[in-house]
CSV table of C-alpha atoms in Angstrom, one decimal:
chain,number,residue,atom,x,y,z
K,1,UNK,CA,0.0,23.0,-23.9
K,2,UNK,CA,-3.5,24.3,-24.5
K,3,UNK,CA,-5.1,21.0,-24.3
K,4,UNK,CA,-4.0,21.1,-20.4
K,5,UNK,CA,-6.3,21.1,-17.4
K,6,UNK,CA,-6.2,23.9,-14.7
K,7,UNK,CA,-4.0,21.2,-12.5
K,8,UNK,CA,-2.0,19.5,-14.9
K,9,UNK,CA,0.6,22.2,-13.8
K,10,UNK,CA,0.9,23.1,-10.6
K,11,UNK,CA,2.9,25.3,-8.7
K,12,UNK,CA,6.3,24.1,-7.4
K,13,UNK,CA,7.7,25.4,-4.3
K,14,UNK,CA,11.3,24.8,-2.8
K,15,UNK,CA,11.8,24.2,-0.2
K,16,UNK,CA,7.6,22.8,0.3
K,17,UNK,CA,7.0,25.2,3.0
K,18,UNK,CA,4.5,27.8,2.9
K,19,UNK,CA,6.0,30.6,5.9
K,20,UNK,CA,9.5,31.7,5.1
K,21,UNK,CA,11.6,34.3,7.9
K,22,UNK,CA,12.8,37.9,6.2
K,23,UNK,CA,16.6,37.5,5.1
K,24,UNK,CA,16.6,34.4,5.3
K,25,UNK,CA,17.4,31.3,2.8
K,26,UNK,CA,16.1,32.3,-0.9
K,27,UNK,CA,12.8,30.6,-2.0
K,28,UNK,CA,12.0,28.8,-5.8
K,29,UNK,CA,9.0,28.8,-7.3
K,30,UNK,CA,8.1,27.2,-11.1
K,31,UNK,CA,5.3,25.2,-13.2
K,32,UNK,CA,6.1,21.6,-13.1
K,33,UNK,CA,4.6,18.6,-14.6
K,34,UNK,CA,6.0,15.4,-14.3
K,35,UNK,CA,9.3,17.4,-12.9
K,36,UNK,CA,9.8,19.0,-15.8
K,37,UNK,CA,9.6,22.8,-16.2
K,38,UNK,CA,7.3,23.6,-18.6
K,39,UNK,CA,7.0,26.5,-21.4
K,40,UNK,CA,4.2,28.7,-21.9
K,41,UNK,CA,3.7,28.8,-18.3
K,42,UNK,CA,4.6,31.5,-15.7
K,43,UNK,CA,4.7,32.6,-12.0
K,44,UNK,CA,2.2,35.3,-11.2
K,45,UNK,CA,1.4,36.9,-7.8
K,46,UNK,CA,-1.4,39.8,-6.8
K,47,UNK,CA,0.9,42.7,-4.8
K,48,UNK,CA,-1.2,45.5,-3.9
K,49,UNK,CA,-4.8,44.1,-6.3
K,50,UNK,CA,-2.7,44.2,-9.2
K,51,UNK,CA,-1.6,41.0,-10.9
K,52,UNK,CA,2.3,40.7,-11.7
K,53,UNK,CA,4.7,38.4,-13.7
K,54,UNK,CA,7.8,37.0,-12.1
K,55,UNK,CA,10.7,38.9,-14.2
K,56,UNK,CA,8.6,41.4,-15.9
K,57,UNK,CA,10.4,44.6,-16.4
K,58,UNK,CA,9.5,47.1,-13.5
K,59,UNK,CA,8.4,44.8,-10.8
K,60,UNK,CA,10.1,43.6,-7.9
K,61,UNK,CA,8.4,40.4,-7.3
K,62,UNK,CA,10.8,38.0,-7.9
K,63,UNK,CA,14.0,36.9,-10.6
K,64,UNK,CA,13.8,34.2,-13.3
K,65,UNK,CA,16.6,32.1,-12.5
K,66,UNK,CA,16.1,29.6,-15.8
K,67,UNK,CA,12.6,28.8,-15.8
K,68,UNK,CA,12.6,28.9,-12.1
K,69,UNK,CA,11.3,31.9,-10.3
K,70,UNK,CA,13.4,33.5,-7.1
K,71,UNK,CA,11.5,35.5,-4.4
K,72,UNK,CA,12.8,38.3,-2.9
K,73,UNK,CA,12.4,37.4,0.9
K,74,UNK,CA,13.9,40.9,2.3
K,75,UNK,CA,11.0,42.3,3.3
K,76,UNK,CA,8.1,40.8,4.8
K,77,UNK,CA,4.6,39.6,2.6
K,78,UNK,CA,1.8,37.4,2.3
K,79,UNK,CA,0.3,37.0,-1.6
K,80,UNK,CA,-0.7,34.1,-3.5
K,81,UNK,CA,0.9,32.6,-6.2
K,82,UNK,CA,0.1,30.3,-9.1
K,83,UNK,CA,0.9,29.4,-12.6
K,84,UNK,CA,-0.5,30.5,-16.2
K,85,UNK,CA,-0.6,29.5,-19.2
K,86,UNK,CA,-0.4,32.1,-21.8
K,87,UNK,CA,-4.3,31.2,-22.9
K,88,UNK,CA,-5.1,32.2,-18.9
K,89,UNK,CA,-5.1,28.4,-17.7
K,90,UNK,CA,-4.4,28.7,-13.8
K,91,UNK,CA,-3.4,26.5,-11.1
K,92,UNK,CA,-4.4,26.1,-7.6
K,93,UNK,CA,-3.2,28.8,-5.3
K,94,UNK,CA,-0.3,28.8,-3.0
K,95,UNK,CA,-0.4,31.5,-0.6
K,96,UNK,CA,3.4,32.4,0.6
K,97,UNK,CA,4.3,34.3,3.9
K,98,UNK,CA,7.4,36.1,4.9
K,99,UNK,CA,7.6,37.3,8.4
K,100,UNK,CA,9.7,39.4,10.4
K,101,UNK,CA,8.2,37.3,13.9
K,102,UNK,CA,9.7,35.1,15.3
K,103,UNK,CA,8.3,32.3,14.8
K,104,UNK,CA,6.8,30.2,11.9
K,105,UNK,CA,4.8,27.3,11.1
K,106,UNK,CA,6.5,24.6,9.0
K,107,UNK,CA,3.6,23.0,7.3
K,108,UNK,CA,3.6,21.1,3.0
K,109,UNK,CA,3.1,23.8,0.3
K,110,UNK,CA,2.3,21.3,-2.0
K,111,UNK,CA,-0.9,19.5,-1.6
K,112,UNK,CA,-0.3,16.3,0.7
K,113,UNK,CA,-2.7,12.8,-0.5
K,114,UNK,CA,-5.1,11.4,1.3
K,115,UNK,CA,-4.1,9.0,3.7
K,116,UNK,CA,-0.7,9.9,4.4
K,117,UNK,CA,0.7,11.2,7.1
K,118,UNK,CA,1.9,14.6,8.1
K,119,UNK,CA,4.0,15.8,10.9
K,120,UNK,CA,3.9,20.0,11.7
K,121,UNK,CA,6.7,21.5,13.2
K,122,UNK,CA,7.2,25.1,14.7
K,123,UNK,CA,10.7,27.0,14.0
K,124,UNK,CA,12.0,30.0,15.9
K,125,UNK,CA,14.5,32.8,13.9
K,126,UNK,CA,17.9,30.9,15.7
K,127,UNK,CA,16.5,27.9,13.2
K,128,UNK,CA,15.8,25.8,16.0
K,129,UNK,CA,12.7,23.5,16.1
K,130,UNK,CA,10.5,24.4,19.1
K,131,UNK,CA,8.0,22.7,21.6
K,132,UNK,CA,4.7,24.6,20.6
K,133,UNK,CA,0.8,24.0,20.9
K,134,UNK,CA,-0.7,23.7,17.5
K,135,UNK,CA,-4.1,24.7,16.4
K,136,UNK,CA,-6.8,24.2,13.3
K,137,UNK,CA,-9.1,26.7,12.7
K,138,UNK,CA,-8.4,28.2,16.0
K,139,UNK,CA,-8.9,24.9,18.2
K,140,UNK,CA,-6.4,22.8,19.8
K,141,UNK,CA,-4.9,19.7,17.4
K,142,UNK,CA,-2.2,17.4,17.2
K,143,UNK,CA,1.3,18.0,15.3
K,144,UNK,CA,1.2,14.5,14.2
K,145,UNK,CA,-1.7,14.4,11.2
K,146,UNK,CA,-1.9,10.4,10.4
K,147,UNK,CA,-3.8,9.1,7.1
K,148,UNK,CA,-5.1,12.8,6.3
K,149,UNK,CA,-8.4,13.0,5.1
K,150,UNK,CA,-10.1,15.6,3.4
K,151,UNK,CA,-11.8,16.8,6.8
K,152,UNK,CA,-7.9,17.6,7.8
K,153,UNK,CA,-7.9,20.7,5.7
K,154,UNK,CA,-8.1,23.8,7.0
K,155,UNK,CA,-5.8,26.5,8.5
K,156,UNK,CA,-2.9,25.8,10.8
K,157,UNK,CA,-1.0,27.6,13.2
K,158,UNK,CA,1.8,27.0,16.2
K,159,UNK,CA,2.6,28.8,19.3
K,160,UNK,CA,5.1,29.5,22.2
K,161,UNK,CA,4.7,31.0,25.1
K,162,UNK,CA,8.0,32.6,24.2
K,163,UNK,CA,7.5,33.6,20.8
K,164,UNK,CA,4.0,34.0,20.4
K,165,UNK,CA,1.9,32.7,17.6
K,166,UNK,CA,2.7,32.0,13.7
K,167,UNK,CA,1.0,33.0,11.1
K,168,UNK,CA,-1.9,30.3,9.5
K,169,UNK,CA,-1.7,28.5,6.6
K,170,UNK,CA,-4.1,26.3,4.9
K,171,UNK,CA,-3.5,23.0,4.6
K,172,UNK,CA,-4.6,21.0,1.2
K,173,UNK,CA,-5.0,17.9,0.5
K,174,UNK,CA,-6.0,16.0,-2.7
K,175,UNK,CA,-6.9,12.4,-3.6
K,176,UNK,CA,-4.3,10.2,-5.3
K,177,UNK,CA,-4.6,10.0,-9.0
K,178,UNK,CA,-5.9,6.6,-10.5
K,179,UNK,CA,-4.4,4.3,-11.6
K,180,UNK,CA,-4.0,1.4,-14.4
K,181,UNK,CA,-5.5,-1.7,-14.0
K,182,UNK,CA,-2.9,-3.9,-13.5
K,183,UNK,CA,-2.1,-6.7,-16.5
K,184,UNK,CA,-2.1,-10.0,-14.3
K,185,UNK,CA,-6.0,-9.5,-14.0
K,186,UNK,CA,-5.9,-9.8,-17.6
K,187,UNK,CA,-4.6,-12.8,-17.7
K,188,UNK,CA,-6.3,-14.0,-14.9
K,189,UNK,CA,-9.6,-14.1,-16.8
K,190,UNK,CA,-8.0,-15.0,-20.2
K,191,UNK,CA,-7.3,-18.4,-17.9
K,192,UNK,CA,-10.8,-18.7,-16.6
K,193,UNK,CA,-12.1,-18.3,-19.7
K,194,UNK,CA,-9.8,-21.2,-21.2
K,195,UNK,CA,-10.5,-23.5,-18.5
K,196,UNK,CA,-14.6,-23.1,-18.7
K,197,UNK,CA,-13.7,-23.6,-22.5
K,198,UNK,CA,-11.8,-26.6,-21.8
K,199,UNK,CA,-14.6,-28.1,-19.5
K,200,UNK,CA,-17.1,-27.6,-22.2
K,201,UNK,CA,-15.1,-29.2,-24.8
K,202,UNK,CA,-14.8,-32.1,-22.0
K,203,UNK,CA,-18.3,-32.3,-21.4
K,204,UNK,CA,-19.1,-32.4,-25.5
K,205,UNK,CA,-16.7,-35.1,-25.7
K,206,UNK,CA,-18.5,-37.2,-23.2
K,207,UNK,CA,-21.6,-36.7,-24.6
K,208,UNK,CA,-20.0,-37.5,-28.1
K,209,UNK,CA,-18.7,-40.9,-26.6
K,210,UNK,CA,-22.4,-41.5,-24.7
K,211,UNK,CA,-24.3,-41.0,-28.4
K,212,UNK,CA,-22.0,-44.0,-29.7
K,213,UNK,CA,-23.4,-46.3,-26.9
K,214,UNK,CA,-26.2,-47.9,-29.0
K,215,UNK,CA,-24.5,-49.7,-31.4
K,216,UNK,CA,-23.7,-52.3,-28.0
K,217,UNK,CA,-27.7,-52.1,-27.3
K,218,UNK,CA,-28.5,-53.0,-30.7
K,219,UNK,CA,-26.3,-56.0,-31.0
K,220,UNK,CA,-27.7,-57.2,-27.7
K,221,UNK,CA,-31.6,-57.1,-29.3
K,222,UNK,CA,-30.3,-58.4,-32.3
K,223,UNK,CA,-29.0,-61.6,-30.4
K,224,UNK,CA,-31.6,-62.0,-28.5
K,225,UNK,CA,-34.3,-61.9,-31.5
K,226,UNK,CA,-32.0,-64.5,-33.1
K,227,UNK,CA,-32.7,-66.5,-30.5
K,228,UNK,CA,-36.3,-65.9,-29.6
K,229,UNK,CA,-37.4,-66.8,-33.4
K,230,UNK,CA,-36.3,-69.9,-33.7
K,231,UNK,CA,-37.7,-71.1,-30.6
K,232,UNK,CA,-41.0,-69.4,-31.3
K,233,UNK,CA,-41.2,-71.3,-34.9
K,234,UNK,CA,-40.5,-74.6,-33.5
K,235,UNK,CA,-43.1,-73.8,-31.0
K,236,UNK,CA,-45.4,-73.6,-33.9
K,237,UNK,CA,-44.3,-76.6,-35.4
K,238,UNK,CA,-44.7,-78.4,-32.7
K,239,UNK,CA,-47.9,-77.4,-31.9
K,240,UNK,CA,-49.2,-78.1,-35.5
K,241,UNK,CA,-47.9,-81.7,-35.7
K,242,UNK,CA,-49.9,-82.4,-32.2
K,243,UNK,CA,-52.8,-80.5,-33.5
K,244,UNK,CA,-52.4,-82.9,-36.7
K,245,UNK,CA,-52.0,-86.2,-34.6
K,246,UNK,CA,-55.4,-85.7,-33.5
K,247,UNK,CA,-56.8,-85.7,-36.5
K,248,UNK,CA,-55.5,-89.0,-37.0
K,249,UNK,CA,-53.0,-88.5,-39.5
K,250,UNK,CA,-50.1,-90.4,-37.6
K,251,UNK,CA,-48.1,-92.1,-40.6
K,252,UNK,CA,-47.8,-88.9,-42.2
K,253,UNK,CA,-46.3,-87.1,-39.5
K,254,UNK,CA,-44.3,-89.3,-38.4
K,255,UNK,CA,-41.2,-89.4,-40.0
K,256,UNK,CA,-41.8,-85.0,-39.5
K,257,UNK,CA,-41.9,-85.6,-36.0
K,258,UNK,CA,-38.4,-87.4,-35.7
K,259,UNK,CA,-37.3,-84.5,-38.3
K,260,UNK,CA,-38.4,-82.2,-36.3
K,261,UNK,CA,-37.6,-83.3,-32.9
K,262,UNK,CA,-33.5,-83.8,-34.1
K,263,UNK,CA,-34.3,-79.9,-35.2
K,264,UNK,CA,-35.4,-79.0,-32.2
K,265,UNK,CA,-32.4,-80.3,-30.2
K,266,UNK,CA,-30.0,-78.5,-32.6
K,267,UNK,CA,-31.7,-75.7,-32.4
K,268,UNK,CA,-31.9,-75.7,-28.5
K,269,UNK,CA,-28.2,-76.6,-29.1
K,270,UNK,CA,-27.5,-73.6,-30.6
K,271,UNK,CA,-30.1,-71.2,-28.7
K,272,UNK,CA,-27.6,-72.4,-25.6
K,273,UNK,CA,-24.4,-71.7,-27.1
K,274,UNK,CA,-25.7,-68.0,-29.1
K,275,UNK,CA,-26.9,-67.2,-25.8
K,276,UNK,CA,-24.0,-68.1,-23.7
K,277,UNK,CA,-21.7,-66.0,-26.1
K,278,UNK,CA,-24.5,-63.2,-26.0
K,279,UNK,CA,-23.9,-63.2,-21.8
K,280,UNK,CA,-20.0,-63.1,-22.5
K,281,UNK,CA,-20.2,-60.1,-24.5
């Protein structure tokens, strides 16, 4: 347990009320964590600047009852109590009053959180709940303390005009602790991640399909340079035999020409029909 911080075990008090009457109901105190009692730890008090254990041998503080400490509430005190660890670790303070008035201020023991509500009441000695005014740090406040902040601390007190005034007590109050993050947030981004991953495997998959477009391009070209040359040869052809007919060379060319002109028809034949499958495609 030495590996504990100061507040990992606070102070318990039963009932959580910090002013208690004389002879009245018997008050509990013990180290708690987790509500569990805990070893190593123990009750102490300050009674007259001295510091005393709860059950040691010659005081009258209090009686271990278990590992649970019992005030003795007979006559009237106001000390502060804590717990210790046996290597001097100490909790926060609780400061406990026993009155013989007649009058006393129910307000948490414990440290309340912040932003929860509190509601003080003031009892008389009969045990009944009383109409009082209700003051903080001397000034007039409200009995109803809703979503307590830390500026709500400070010390409290009630009063009648019948009974008088209580004593004060300070009220505490601490954040929550933290807590976990919780596990759907988890998966939340293990599914973002997946999805982006599945919208890039997408995107490389079109642009996989968009590289094999070519191939279509290429074929087109190819078709159309099949039919291009042939024209473009008989062209030359063509253009040679005239070129020859002027020179006067007619019987030689002349059987070439009719060669060449049936040729030229099957070739414009099939220029036509290599085109007109080309278009289909």
């Amino acid at each position: 347990m030495s590996g504990l911080t100061v507040s990992a075990v606070p102070l318990n008090v039963s009932p959580n009320l910090q002013q208690f009457f004389t002879r009245g109901p018997p008050v509990s105190l013990s180290c708690v964590e987790d509500g569990q009692t805990v070893d190593g730890w123990t009750v102490k008090t300050t009674r007259g600047g001295q510091i005393e254990e709860c059950g040691a041998a010659g005081s009258d503080f209090g009686r271990l009852d278990g590992s649970s400490c019992v005030l003795d509430v007979s006559t009237k005190f106001s000390t502060d109590h804590w717990c210790e660890s046996s290597s001097g670790q100490r909790s926060d303070q609780v400061t406990i009053t026993v009155t013989d008035k007649d009058l006393i201020l129910e307000i948490p023991a414990l440290p309340v959180l912040t932003g929860s509500d509190v509601t003080l009441s003031c009892r008389n000695r009969n045990g009944d709940k009383v109409k009082a005014y209700f003051y903080k740090n001397g000034k007039v406040t409200e009995d109803k303390l809703q979503r307590v902040q830390q500026s709500d601390e400070g010390l409290y007190s009630c009063f009648t005009d019948e009974d008088g005034k209580s004593a004060d007590s300070r009220l505490r109050v601490r954040d929550p602790p933290p807590t976990s993050a919780p596990q759907t947030t988890t998966s939340s981004t293990t599914t973002t991640v997946y999805a982006a991953t599945s919208f890039n495997d997408n995107n490389n998959n079109t642009d996989a399909r968009a590289s094999f477009s070519p191939p279509l391009s290429l074929i087109r070209l190819f078709l159309h340079v099949m039919v291009f040359c042939p024209y473009s040869i008989c062209t030359i052809l063509m253009v040679s035999i005239c070129y020859s007919r002027k020179t006067g060379n007619k019987p030689v060319f002349s059987m070439e020409m009719t060669q060449c002109d049936d040729q030229y028809d099957d070739i414009i034949d099939n220029i036509t029909t290599n085109h007109f499958r080309a278009a289909q495609m």
